[in-house]
Each structure stands twice: as C-alpha cells, then as structure tokens.
Coordinates of C-alpha atoms (C1' of nucleotides) in Angstrom, one line a residue:
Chain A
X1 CA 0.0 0.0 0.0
X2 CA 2.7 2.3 0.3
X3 CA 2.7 4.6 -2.8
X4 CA -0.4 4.5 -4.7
X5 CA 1.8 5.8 -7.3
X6 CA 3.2 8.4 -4.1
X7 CA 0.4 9.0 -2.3
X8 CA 1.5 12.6 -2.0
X9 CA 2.5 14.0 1.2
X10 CA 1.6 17.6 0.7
X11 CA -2.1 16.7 -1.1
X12 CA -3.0 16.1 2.8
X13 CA -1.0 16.0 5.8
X14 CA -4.1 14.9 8.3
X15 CA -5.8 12.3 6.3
X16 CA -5.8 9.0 7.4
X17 CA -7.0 7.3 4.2
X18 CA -7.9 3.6 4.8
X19 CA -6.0 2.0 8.0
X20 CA -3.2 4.3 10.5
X21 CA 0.3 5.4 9.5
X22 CA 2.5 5.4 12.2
X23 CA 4.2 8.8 12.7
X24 CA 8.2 7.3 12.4
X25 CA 7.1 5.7 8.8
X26 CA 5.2 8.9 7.3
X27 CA 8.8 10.7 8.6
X28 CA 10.8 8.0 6.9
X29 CA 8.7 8.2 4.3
X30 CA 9.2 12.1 3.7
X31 CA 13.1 11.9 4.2
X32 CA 14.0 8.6 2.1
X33 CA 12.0 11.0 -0.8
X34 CA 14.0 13.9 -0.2
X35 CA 16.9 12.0 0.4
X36 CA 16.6 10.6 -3.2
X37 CA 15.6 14.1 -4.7
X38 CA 19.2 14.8 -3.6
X39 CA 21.0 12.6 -4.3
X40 CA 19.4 12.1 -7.9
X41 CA 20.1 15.7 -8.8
X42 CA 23.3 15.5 -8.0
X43 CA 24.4 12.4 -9.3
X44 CA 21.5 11.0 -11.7
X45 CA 19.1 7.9 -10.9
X46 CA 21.7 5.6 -11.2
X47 CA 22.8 5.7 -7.4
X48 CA 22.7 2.8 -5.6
X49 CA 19.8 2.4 -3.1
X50 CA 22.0 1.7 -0.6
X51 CA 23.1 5.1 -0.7
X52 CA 19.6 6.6 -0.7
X53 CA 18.8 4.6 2.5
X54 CA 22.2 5.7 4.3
X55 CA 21.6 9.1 3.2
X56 CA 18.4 9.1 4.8
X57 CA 19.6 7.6 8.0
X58 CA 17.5 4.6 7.5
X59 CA 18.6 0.9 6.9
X60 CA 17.9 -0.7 3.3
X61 CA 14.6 -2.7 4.4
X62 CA 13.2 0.6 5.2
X63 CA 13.6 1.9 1.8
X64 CA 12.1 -1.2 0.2
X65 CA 9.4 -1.3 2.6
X66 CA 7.6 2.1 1.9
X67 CA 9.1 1.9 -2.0
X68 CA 8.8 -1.6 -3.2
X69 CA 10.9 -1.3 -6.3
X70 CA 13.6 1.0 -7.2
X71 CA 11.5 2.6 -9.9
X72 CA 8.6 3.3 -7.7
X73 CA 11.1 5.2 -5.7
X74 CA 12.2 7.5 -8.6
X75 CA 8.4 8.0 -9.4
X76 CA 7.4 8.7 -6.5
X77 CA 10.4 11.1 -5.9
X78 CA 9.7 13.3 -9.1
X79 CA 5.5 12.8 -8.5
X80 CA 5.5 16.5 -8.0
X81 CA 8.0 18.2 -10.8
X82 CA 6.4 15.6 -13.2
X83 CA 3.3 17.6 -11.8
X84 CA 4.9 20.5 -12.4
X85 CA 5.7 20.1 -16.1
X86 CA 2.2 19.4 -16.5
X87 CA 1.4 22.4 -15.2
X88 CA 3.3 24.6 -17.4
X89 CA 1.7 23.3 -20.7
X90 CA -1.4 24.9 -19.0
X91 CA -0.2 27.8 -17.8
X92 CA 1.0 28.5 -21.4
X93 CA -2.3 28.0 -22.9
X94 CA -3.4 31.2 -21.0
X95 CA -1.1 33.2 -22.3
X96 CA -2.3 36.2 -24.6
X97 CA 0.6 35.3 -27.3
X98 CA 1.0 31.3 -28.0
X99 CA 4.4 31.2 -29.0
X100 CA 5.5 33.4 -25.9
X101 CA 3.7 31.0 -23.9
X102 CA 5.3 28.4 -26.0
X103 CA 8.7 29.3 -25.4
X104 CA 7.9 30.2 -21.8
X105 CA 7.0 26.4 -21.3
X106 CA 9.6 24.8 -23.1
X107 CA 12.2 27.1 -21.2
X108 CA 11.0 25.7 -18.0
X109 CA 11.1 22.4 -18.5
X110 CA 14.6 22.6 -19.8
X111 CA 15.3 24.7 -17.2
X112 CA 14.1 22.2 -14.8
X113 CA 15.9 19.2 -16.7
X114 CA 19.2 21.4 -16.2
X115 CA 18.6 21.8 -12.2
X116 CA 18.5 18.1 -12.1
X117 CA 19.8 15.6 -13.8
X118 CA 18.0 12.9 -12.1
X119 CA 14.6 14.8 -13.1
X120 CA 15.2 15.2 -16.4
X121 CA 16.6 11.4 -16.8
X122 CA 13.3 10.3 -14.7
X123 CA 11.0 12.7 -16.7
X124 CA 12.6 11.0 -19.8
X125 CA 12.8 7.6 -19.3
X126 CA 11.6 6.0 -16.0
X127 CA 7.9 7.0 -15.0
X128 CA 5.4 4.7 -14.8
X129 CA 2.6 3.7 -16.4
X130 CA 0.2 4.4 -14.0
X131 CA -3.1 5.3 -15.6
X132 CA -3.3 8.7 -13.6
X133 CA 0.0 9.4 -15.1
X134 CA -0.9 8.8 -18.6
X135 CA -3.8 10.6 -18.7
X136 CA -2.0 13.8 -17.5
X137 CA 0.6 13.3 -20.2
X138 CA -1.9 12.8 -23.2
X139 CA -3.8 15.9 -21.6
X140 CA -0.1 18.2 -21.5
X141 CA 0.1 16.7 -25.3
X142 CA -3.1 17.8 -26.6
X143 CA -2.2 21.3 -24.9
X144 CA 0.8 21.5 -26.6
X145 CA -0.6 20.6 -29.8
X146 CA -3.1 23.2 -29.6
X147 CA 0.0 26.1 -28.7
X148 CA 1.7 25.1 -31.4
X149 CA -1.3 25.2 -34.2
X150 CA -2.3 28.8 -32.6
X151 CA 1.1 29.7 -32.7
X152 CA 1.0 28.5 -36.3
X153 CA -1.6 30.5 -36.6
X154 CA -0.5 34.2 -35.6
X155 CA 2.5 33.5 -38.2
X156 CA 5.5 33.6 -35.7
X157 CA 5.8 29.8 -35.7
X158 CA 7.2 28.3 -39.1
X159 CA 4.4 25.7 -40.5
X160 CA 6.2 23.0 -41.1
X161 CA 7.0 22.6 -37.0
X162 CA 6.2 19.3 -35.9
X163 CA 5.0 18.7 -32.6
X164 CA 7.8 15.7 -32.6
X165 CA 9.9 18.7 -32.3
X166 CA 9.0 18.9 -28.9
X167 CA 10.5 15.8 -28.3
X168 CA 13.5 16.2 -29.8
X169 CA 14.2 19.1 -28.0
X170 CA 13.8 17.3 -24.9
X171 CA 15.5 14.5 -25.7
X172 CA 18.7 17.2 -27.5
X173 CA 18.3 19.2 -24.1
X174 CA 19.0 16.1 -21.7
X175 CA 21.6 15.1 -24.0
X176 CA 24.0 18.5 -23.4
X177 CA 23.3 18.1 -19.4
X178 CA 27.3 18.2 -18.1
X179 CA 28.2 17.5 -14.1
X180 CA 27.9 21.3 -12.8
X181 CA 24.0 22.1 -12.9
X182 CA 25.5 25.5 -13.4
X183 CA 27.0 23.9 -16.8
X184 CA 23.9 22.2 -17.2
X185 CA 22.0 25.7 -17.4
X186 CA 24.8 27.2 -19.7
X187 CA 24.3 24.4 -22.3
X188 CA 20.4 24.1 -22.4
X189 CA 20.0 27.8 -22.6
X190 CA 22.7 28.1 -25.8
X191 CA 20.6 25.3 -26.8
X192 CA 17.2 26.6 -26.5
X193 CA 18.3 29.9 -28.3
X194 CA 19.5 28.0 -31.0
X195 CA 16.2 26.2 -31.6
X196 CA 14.1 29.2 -30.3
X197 CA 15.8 30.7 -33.8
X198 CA 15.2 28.2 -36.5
X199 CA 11.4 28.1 -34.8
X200 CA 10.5 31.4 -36.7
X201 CA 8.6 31.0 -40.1
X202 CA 11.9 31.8 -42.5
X203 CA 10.2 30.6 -45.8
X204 CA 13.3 29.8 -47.6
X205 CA 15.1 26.1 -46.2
X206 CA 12.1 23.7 -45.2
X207 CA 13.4 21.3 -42.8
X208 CA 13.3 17.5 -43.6
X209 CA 10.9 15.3 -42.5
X210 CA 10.1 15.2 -38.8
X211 CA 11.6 12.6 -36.5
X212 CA 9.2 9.6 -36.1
X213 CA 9.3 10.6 -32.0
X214 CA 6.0 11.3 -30.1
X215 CA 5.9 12.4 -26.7
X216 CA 5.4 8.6 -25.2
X217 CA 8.8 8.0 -27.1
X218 CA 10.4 9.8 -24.2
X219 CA 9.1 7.8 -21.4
X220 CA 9.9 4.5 -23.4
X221 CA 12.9 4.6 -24.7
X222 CA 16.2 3.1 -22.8
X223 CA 18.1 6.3 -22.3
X224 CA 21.0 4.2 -22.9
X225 CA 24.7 5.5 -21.5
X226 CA 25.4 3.8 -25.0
Chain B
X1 CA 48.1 4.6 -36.7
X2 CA 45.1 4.4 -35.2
X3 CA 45.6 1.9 -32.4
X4 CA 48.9 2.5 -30.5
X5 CA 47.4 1.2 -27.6
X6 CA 46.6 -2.4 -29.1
X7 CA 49.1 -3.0 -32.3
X8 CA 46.8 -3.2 -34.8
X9 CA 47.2 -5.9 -37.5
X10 CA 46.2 -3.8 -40.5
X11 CA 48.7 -1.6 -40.0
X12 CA 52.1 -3.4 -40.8
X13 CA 51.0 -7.2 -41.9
X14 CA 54.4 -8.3 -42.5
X15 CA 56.0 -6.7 -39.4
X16 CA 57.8 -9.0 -36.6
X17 CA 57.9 -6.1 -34.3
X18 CA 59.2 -8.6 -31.0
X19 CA 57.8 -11.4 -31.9
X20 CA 56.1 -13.7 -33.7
X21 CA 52.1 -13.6 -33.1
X22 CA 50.3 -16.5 -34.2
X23 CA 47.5 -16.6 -37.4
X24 CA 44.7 -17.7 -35.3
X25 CA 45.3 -15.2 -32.5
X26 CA 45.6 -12.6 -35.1
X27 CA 42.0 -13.9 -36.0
X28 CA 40.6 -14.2 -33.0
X29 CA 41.1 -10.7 -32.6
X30 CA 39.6 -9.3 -35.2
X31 CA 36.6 -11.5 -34.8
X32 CA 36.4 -10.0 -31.4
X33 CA 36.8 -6.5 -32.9
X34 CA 34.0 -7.3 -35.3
X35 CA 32.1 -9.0 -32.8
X36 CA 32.6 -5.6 -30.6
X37 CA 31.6 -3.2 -33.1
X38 CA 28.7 -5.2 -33.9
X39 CA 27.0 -5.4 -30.6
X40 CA 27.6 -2.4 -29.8
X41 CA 26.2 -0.7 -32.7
X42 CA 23.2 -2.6 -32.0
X43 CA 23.0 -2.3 -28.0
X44 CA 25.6 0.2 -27.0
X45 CA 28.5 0.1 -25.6
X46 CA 26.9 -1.2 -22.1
X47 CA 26.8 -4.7 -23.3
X48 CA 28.6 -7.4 -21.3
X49 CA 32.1 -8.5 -22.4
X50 CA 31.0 -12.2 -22.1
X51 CA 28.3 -12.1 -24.7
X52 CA 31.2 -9.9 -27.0
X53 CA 32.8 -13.2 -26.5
X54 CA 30.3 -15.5 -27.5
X55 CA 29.5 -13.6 -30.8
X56 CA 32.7 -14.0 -31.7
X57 CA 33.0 -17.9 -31.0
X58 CA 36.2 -17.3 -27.9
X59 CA 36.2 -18.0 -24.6
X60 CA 36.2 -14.9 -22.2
X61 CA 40.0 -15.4 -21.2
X62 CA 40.6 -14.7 -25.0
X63 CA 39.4 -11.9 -25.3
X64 CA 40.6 -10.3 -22.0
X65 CA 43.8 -11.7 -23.3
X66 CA 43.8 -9.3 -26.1
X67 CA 42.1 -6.4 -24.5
X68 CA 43.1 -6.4 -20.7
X69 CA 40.2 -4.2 -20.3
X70 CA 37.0 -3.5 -20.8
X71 CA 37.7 0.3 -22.2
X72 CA 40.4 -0.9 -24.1
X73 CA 38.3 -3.4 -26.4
X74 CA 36.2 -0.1 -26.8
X75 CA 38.8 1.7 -27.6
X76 CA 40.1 -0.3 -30.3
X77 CA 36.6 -1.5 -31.7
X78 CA 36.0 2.3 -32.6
X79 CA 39.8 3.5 -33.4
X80 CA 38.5 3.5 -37.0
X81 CA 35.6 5.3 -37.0
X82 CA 37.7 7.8 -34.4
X83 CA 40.3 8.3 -37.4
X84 CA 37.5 9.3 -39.9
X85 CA 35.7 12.1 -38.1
X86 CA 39.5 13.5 -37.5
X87 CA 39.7 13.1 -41.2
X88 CA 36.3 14.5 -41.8
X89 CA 37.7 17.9 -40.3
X90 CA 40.8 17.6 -42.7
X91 CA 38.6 17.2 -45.7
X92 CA 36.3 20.2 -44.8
X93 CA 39.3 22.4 -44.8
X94 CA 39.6 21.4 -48.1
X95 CA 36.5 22.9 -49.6
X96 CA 36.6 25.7 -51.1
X97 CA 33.6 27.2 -49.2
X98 CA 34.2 27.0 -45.8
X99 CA 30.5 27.0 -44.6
X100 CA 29.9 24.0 -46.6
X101 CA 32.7 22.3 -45.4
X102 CA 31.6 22.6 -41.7
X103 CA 28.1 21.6 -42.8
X104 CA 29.2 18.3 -44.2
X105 CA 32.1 17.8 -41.4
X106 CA 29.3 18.1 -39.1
X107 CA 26.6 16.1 -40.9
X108 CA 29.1 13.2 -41.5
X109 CA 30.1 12.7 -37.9
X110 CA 26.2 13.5 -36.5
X111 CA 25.2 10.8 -39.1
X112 CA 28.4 8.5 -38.0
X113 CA 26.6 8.8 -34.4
X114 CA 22.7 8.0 -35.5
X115 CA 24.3 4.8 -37.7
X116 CA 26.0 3.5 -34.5
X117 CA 24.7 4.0 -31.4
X118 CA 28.1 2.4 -29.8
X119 CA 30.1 4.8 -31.9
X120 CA 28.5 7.8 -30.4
X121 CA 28.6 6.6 -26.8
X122 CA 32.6 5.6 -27.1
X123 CA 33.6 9.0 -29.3
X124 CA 31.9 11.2 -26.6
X125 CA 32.6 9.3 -23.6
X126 CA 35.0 6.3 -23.4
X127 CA 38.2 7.6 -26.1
X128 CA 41.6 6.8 -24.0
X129 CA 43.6 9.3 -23.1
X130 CA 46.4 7.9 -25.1
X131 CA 49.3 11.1 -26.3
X132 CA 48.6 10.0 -29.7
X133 CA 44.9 10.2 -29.7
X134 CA 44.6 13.3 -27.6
X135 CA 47.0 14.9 -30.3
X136 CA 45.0 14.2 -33.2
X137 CA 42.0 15.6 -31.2
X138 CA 44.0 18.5 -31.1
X139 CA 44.3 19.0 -34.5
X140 CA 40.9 18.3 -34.9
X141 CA 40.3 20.7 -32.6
X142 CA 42.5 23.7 -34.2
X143 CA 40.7 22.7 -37.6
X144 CA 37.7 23.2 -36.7
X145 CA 38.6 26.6 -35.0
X146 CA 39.8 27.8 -38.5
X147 CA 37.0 26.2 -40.3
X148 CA 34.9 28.3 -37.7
X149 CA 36.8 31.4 -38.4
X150 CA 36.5 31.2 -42.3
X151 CA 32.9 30.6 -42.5
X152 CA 32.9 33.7 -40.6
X153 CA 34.8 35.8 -42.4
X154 CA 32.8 34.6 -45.6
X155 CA 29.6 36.1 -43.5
X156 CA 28.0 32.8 -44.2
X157 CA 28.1 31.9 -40.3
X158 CA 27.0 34.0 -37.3
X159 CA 29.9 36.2 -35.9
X160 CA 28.6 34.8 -32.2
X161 CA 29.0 31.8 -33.0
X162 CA 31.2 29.8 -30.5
X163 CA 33.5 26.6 -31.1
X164 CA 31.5 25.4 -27.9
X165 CA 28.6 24.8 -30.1
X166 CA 30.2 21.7 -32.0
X167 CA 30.3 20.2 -28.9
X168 CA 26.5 21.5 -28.1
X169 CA 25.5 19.7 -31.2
X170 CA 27.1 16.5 -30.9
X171 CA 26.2 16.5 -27.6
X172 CA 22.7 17.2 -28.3
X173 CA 22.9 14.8 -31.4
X174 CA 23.8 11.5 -29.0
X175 CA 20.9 12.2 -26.7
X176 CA 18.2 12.4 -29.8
X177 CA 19.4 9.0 -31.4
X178 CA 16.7 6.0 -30.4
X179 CA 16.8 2.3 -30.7
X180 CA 16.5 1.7 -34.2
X181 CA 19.6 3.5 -36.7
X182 CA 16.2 4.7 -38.9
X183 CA 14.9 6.3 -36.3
X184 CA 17.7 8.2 -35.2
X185 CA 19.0 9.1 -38.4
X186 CA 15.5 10.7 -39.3
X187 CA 16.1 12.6 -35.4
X188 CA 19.5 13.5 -35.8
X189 CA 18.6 14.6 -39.5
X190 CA 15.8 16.9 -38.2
X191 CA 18.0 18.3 -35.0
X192 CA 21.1 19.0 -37.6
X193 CA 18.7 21.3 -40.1
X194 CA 17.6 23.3 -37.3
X195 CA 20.7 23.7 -36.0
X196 CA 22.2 24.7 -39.2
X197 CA 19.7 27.3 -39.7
X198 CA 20.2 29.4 -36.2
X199 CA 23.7 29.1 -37.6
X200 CA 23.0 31.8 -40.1
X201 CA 23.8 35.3 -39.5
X202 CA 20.7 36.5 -38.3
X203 CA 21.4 39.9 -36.6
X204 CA 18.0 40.4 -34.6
X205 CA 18.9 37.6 -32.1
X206 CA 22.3 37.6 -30.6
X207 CA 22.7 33.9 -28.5
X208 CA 23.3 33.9 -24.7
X209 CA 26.8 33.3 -23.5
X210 CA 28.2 30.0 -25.0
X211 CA 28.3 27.3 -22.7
X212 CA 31.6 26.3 -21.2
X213 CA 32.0 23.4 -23.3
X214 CA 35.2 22.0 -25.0
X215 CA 35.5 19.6 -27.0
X216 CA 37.4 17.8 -24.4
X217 CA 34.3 17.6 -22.4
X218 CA 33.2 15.2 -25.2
X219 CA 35.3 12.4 -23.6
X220 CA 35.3 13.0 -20.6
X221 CA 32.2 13.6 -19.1
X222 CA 30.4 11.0 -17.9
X223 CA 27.4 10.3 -20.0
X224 CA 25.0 9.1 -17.5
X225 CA 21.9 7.4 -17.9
X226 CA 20.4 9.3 -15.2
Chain C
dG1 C1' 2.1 1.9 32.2
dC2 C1' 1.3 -2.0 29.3
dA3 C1' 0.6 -4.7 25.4
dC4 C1' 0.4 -5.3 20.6
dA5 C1' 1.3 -4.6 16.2
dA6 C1' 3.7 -1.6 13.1
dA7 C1' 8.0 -0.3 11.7
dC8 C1' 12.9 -0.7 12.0
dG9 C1' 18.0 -2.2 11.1
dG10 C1' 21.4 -5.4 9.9
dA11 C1' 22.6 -9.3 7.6
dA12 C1' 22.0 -12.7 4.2
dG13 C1' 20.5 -14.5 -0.6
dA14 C1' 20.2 -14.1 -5.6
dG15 C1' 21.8 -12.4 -9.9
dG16 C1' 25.2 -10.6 -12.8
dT17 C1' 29.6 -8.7 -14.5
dC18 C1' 34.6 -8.1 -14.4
dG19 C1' 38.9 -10.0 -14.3
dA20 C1' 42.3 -14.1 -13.3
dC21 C1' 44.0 -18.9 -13.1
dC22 C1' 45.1 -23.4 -15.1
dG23 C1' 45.0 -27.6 -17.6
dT24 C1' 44.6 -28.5 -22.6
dT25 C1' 45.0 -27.7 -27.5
dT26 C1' 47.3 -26.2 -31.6
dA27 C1' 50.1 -23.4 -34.7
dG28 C1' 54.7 -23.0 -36.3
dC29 C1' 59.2 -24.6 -37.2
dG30 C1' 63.0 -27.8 -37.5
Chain D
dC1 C1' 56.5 -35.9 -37.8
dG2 C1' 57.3 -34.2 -33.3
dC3 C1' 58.5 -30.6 -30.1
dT4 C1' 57.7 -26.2 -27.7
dA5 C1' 55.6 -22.3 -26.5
dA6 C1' 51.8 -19.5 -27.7
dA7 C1' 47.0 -19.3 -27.4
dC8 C1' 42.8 -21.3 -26.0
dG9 C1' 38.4 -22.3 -23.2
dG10 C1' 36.0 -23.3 -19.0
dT11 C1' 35.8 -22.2 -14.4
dC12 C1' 36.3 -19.7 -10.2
dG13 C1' 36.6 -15.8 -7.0
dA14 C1' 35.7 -10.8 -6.0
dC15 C1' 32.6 -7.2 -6.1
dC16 C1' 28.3 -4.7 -6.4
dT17 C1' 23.5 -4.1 -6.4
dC18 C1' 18.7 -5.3 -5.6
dT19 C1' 15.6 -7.6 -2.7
dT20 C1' 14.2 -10.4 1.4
dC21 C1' 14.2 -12.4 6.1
dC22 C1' 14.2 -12.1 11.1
dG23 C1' 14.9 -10.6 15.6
dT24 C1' 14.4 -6.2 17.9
dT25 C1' 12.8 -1.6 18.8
dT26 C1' 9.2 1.8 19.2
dG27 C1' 4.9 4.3 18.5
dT28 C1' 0.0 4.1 19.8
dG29 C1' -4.4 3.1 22.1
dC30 C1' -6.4 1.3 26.2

DNA sequence: GCACAAACGGAAGAGGTCGACCGTTTAGCG
DNA sequence: CGCTAAACGGTCGACCTCTTCCGTTTGTGC
C-alpha cells in the first residue's frame, strides 16, 4: 500500500486514508524521498539504493518497505515536478501570445531538466505507467498541440513545426546536461536559443521530414549511456 | 596509426615487431573486434564483455587476453571510426567554401553517431587518453577553430557563433538517437537542419553566453543514464 | 504503564559482470 | 613428424546491487 503511485504528502498532511500510518514511517517516508531528490540531482538515478537509504539515515529494508521497487522510488520522488511540467503546458495555454507561452513552457522544462539531472533522466525515461499518469501526459500533449497550431496561426511559428519537435528538443536538451548544474543551465540555454531561432517562419530552407518521436517516445525509450 | 594502444594488425602485416604472433590469434582478434563493433552498434556500448565473446565464437579469457580491459576493447573497436571524423575535419578544410565544409564535417560525424549507437557513446565518452589520440584531437580541434573562423569571415556563419557549439551539437545529437539507426538518423537529421539554420547570421537575435564546453568535455564527461 | 502490532535495522541470498587462473589444445618450425 | 611455447576455453573468486528475512525496537491506544 505504500505509494499508490506516491500518495503525496503535501495533497493532505491529516488524512488518514484507509487504515493508521505510524508517525516514524510517514517521517521516513518524507526523508527517504528527499533523500533521493538529492542525491538524484546530483548524481543521476543511477545511485545505488543503498546510498539513498544511508543518506536518509535509515537501513535498506526501510527503503524497500515504503518503496517496493527502485523505480517506484524515482516515481514517486519526481511525482511533483512531473506535476509541475504538466502544469506549465497549461499555464502557457493562458497566455495572450502562444508562441510566448510556448517558449515560456519549453524554457522551463529545460530549465528544470538542467537543475536536475535525475529529473530530467526520470521525466525522460523511468515514470510509470500508472493510468493517472498517462492521462495527464496525453492531456499536456493535446495542450501543446493546440500552442503550437495557434502559434501557427499568428504566423510567428514556421508551418512546417512538428510537434515531434518537442520531443527532440527534450531529448537534445537532456543530452548537453554536463556535471555542474551550473554547466547544465549554460548548455540548455545556448541550446534553446538555437532552436528558439530556427522556430521562426523563414520561408526559404524547409526542414526534412520530422523525426518519427512522439511524446510517449520519451518515457519508453532506454536512455541508454550507449 | 590508429591503435597504439593495441598494435593493430592492419597496420604493418608483415612486421615482426618482437615477436612472432600466431594466425589464429591474429584472428581471433579481429573477430572479437568485429564481434565488438557489432554489438555495440546494435546495444551500445553497455553490453557485457562475455556475450562480446560469444559472438565472436572465444572464450572470455581470449578476449581479455587481447584487451586487458574492458575500455580498451572499446577503444580499439571504434579506433577506426575515431580516425575518420578527425579526417572528416581535414577534408572540410579542403572545400573551397568553408560554410559547406563545416556543414558536411558536421553532418558526417552527426550521421556516423545515428548509424552506430556504440560509436556515439565511445567518441563522446570512453576515447583513451592515449598522447597520440589526444594529439590528433587536437588537431581536430585547431581545424575546426579555422573552419569556424573562415565561414565567418565569408559572412555565411554568425559572428557569435562559438567553437562550444560543435560540442552542443554532438552532444545534443547522441541524446536524440533512439533504438532503431532509422529512427535516429530521421532525429538526428531533423536536430542537424535546425541547428544549421540558427547558424546563419541573423542579426535580430544575438545567442546567450556560449556554454563552457570543449570539445574535451566530449570524452570526458560522464554520459550518464540518469 | 502495558501490550500489541507496526516499523525498524542489519545481515543474508540471488543475480550478474569483471577480471584471473590453469590444464589442454594447436600453430609454427626444424 | 614431433616438439615447444603461444594461445585457447572453462571455471572460479571478488565485487556490487537489488531484494528479502528475522529478531528487535518503538509508537499508539487502552
């Protein structure tokens, strides 16, 4: 029962859902999360448990108790910037100006892939398929596809954009991600400036045919070291 | 030439350097250098020694006999296709229009990375430090710088344009490519035409700072998974 | 304060990869 | 053809990570 995906710990601090949580576990609980948050952004999802337990001051069976597998761990860790992301997609349907709002969007997420590494590598390639999940994900892609059509529309996005390009840039943006957050930042912003520029409609080079990527494409593919 | 490091059997056939090394020996290592670059094109370069082994019909002792490590049967498998980018820079210094030479420098190696996964991982990550190899990337290096400079002066390439960005693309250009070569060719095809047409001197839209990459940072950052 | 069950920590098992040893085979040469 | 040393293959130990078990501690309600 732990972890109904993350039963999230700041949706309700006094419920008491179906049965009683004792108040050492729900702790536990909140600093084996943070614990991984930390350690992920610093050194990607790839850490060893062991060292999320330690780091948490707890002992291994802890860990396993309230997360029973390492990727329900990572999930639950990044429930609320996967949230987050979501969010933004929203928030940039709002705006007055859709490729402002665009661009807005897409500059946060890379900004948050940047700040942590073990985000954006959990954002691309580890979260689950929990039917909650998906269903926020198809909404955030219908949203984008809407921005980019209106944005289409007033003429300041080139027509031949693909919403695959979304993807790519994800995908390009997680790629450049060095050691240093700070390095991190440098890269995805040179990066986003580039694409931000070819984005414009400049009639004269089309662009060849779009990548075969959806959006699922980034939470299936192995994100292979190579 | 390429493979210091390993003496390489192309190189000087009829050479008895020492000693005498035995035919099959010869041949069992370059089955196990095909075998290498094989898997790994397919898989990446994450693949277990043992099953290199297997594919190329030797027991595991063989091959650790001719590669004592792990890196170093990387490091040969993909000495080649190391020597051609480095020759890829040589050849664009040759044209007599400097922006197209960079164009298809750079569209040759991006390509070299979407054909083989294994490639891409080893050239930005896993390339020994050996004098030799760290010399011709050098040279790559200072080609590229005048390559850069040239397409400048021709005004065909943005004055704010920074060497950084070669490594920004290829970066970006391994984190795009996806399980199937098709796939990521079509990817890396799409990322490289965008990229090329930021690269324009476009005036309106100077870029932020370059990031602090060099192309050094190719090999050695760690390319995590996450 | 007591009792019970929830939760805990340490240690152990399973799985998998890297690297090393060793008895056996085989190429190369006289 | 036969000898010798190079080369071979299977196996074994070390290491690391994930996951599980079990005896012990601790929070909570009566």
């Amino acid at each position: 029962m732990p972890d109904r995906l993350s039963r999230n710990p700041s949706t309700s601090p006094a419920d008491t859902p179906t049965r009683r949580q004792r108040a050492d576990a729900r702790n536990n609980r909140a600093r084996l999360l943070q614990a991984a948050r930390d350690a992920y952004a610093l050194d990607g999802t790839d850490v060893p448990s062991s060292a999320i337990a330690r780091r948490a001051g707890v002992g291994a069976a802890t860990l396993y108790r309230h997360f029973p597998t390492r990727d329900s761990l990572i999930a639950a860790a990044f429930a609320e910037q996967f949230g987050q992301c979501i969010a933004t997609v929203d928030e940039a349907l709002k705006d007055d100006d859709p490729w402002r709002g665009l661009r807005t969007a897409l500059t946060k997420v890379c900004r948050m892939q940047a700040e942590d590494r073990g985000f954006s590598a959990a954002f691309l390639a580890e979260f689950p398929d929990a039917p909650e999940v998906r269903r926020e994900r198809a909404r955030a892609e219908s949203g984008l596809a809407r921005l980019i059509q209106r944005a289409k529309d007033t003429g300041q996005l080139r027509k031949d954009f693909d919403s695959s390009d979304i993807t790519l840039l994800l995908l390009a943006n997680n790629g450049v991600l060095q050691d240093s957050p700070a390095a991190s930042m440098a890269a995805s912003r040179r990066l986003l400036a580039y694409f931000f520029q070819s984005c414009r409609p400049t009639d004269d080079t089309p662009l060849p045919e779009p990548a075969p990527l959806r959006l699922d494409d980034l939470y299936r593919a192995p994100r292979r070291t190579g």
